[in-house]
Tab-separated table of C-alpha atoms in Angstrom:
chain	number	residue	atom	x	y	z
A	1	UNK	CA	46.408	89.047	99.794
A	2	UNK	CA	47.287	85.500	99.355
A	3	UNK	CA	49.679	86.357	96.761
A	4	UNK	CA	51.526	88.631	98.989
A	5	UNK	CA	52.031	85.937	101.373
A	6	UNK	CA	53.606	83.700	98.807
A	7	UNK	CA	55.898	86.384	97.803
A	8	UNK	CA	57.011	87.080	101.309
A	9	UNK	CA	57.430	83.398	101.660
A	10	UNK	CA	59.973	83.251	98.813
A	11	UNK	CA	62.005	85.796	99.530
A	12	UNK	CA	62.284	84.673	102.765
A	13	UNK	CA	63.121	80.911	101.653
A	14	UNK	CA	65.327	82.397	98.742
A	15	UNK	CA	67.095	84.868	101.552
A	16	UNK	CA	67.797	81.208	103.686
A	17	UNK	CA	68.776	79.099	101.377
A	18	UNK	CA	71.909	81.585	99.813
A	19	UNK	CA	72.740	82.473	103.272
A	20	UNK	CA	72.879	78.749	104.486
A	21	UNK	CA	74.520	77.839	101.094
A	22	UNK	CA	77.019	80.544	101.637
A	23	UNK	CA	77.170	79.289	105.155
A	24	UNK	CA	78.208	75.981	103.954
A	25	UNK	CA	81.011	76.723	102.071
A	26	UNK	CA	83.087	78.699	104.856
A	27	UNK	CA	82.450	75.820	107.212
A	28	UNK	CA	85.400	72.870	107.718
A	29	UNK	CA	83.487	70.730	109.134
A	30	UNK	CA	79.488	69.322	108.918
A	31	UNK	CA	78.412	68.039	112.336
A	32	UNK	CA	74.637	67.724	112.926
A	33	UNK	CA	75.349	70.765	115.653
A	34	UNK	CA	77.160	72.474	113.241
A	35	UNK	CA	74.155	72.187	110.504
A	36	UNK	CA	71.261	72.870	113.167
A	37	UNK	CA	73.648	76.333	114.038
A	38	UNK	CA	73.831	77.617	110.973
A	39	UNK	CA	70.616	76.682	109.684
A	40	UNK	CA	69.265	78.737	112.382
A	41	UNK	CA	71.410	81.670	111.664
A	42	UNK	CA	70.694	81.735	108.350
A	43	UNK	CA	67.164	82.182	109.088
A	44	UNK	CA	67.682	84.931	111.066
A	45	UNK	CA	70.543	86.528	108.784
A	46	UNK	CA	67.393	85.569	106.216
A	47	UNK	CA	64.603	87.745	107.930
A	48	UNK	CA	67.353	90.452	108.561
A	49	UNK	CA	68.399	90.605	104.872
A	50	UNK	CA	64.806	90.717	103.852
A	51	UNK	CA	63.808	93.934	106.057
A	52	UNK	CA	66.834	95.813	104.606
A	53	UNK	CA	66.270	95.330	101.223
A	54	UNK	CA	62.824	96.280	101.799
A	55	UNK	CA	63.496	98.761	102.958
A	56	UNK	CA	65.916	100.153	100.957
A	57	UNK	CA	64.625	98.546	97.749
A	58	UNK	CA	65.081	101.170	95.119
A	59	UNK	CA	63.141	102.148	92.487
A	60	UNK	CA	64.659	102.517	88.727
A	61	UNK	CA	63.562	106.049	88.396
A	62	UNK	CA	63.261	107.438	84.964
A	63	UNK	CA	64.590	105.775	81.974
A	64	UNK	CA	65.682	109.274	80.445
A	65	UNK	CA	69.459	108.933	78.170
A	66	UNK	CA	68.844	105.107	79.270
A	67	UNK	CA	69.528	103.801	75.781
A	68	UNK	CA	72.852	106.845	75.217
A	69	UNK	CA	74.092	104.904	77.981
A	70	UNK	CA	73.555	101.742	77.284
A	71	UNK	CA	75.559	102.709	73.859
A	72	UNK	CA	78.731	104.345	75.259
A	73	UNK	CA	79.215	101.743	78.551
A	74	UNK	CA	80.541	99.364	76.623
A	75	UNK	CA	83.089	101.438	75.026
A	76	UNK	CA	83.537	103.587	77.971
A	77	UNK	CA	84.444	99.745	79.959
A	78	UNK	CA	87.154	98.787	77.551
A	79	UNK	CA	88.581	102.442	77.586
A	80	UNK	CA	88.589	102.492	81.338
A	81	UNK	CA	90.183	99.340	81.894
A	82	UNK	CA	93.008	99.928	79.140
A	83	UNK	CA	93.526	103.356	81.411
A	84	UNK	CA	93.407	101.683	84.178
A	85	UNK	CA	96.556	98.794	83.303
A	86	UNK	CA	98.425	101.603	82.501
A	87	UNK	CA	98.068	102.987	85.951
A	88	UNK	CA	98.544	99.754	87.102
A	89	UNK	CA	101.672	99.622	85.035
A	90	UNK	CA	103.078	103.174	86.499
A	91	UNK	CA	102.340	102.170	89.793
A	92	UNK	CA	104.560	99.143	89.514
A	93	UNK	CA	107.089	101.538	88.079
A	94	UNK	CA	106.521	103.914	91.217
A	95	UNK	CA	104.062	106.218	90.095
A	96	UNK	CA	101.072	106.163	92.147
A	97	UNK	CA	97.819	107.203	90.753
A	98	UNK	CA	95.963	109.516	93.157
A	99	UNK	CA	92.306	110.169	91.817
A	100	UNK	CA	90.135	112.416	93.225
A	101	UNK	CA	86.291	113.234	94.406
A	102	UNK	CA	83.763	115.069	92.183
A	103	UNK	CA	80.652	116.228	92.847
A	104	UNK	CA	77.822	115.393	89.526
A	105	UNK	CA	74.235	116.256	89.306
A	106	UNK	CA	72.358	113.639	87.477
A	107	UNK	CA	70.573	115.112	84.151
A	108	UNK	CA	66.902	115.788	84.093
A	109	UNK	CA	65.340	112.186	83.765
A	110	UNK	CA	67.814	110.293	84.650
A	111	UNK	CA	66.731	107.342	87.361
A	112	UNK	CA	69.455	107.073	90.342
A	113	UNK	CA	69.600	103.775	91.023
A	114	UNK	CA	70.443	102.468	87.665
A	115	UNK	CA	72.780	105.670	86.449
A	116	UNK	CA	75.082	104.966	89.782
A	117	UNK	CA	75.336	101.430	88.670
A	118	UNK	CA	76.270	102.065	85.672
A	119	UNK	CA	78.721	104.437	86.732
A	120	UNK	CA	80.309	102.325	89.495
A	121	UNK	CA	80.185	99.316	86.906
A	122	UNK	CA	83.216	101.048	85.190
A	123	UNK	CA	87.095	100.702	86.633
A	124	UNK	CA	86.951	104.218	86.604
A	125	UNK	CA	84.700	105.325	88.537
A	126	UNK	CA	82.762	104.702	91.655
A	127	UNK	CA	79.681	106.623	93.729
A	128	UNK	CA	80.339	106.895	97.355
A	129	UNK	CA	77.265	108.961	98.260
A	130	UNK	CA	73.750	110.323	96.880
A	131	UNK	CA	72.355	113.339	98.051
A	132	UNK	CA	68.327	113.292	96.478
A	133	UNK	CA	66.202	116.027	97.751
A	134	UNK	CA	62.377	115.829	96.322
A	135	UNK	CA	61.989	118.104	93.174
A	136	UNK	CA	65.634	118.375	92.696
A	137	UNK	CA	68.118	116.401	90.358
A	138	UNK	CA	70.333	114.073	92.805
A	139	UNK	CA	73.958	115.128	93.772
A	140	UNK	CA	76.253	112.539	93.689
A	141	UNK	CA	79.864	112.369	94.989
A	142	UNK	CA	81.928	110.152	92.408
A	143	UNK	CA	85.492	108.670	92.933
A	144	UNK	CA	86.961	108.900	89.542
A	145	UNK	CA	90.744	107.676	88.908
A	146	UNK	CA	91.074	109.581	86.033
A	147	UNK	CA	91.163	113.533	85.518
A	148	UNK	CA	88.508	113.923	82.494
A	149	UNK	CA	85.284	112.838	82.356
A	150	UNK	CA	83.979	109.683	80.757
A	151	UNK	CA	81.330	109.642	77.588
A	152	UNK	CA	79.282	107.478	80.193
A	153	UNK	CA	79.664	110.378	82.571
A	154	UNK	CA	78.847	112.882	80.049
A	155	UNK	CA	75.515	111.178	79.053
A	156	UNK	CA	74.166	111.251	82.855
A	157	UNK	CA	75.657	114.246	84.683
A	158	UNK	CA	75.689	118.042	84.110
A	159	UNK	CA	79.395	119.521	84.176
A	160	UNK	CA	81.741	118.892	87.631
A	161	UNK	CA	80.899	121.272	90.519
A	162	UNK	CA	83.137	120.684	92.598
């Protein structure tokens, strides 16, 4: 039990101090009253920050096709960001890129919380929702700039439904 109490006591010191520190840098000026404010709303910001990640703390789920994509990110990074200048490049030249939703289903062993960020970790793609029902493979709704699918796609979802 002791052990526990040193944890909590950490993250709640480790919460403080980036939030003050992060405090300190948008602040002009550092009066005494200025110091004693935001040490004090750090704290609070602190215990706040600390409920939600408990909260919300997820776990890594299943390490199934972790090392297939582990292999392709990297390439599937460099790809994606060479895609994405040139879209950057039409754009300047008045061509727009639109991109679109999809809707994936994670494979069979795949954890959630690392595949999505892994898949948001690339220019060309982002998750904007999770839809995880118990005994089902989560459903996730990707932003994707580009019309095909990644390799890095490939390796953790089943074919587009939607």
């Amino acid at each position: 039990m002791p052990h526990r109490g040193r944890r909590l006591a950490g993250e709640l010191i480790g919460w403080w101090v980036l939030l003050f520190l992060l405090y300190l840098v948008f602040i002009s000026t550092l009066s005494p009253l200025e110091l004693i404010v935001g040490a004090a709303a750090s704290a609070v910001a602190g215990v706040g920050a600390w409920a939600i990640h408990r909260a919300v703390r997820p776990g890594v789920g299943p390490a199934g096709h972790w090392t297939a994509a582990v292999r392709v990110w990297p390439g599937t990074l460099l790809t994606e960001t060479v895609r994405l200048a040139r879209l950057t490049l039409a754009g300047l030249r008045g061509r727009p890129a639109q991109g679109r939703f999809i809707t994936v289903r994670l494979r069979a062993g795949v954890g959630t919380a690392w595949a999505c960020s892994l898949l948001s970790g690339t220019p060309g793609s982002c998750v904007m929702a999770v839809d995880a029902h118990p005994g089902a493979a989560p459903v996730l709704i990707v932003h994707s700039l580009f019309d095909s699918r990644s390799r890095l796609e490939s390796v953790l979802t089943e074919a587009d439904e939607a």
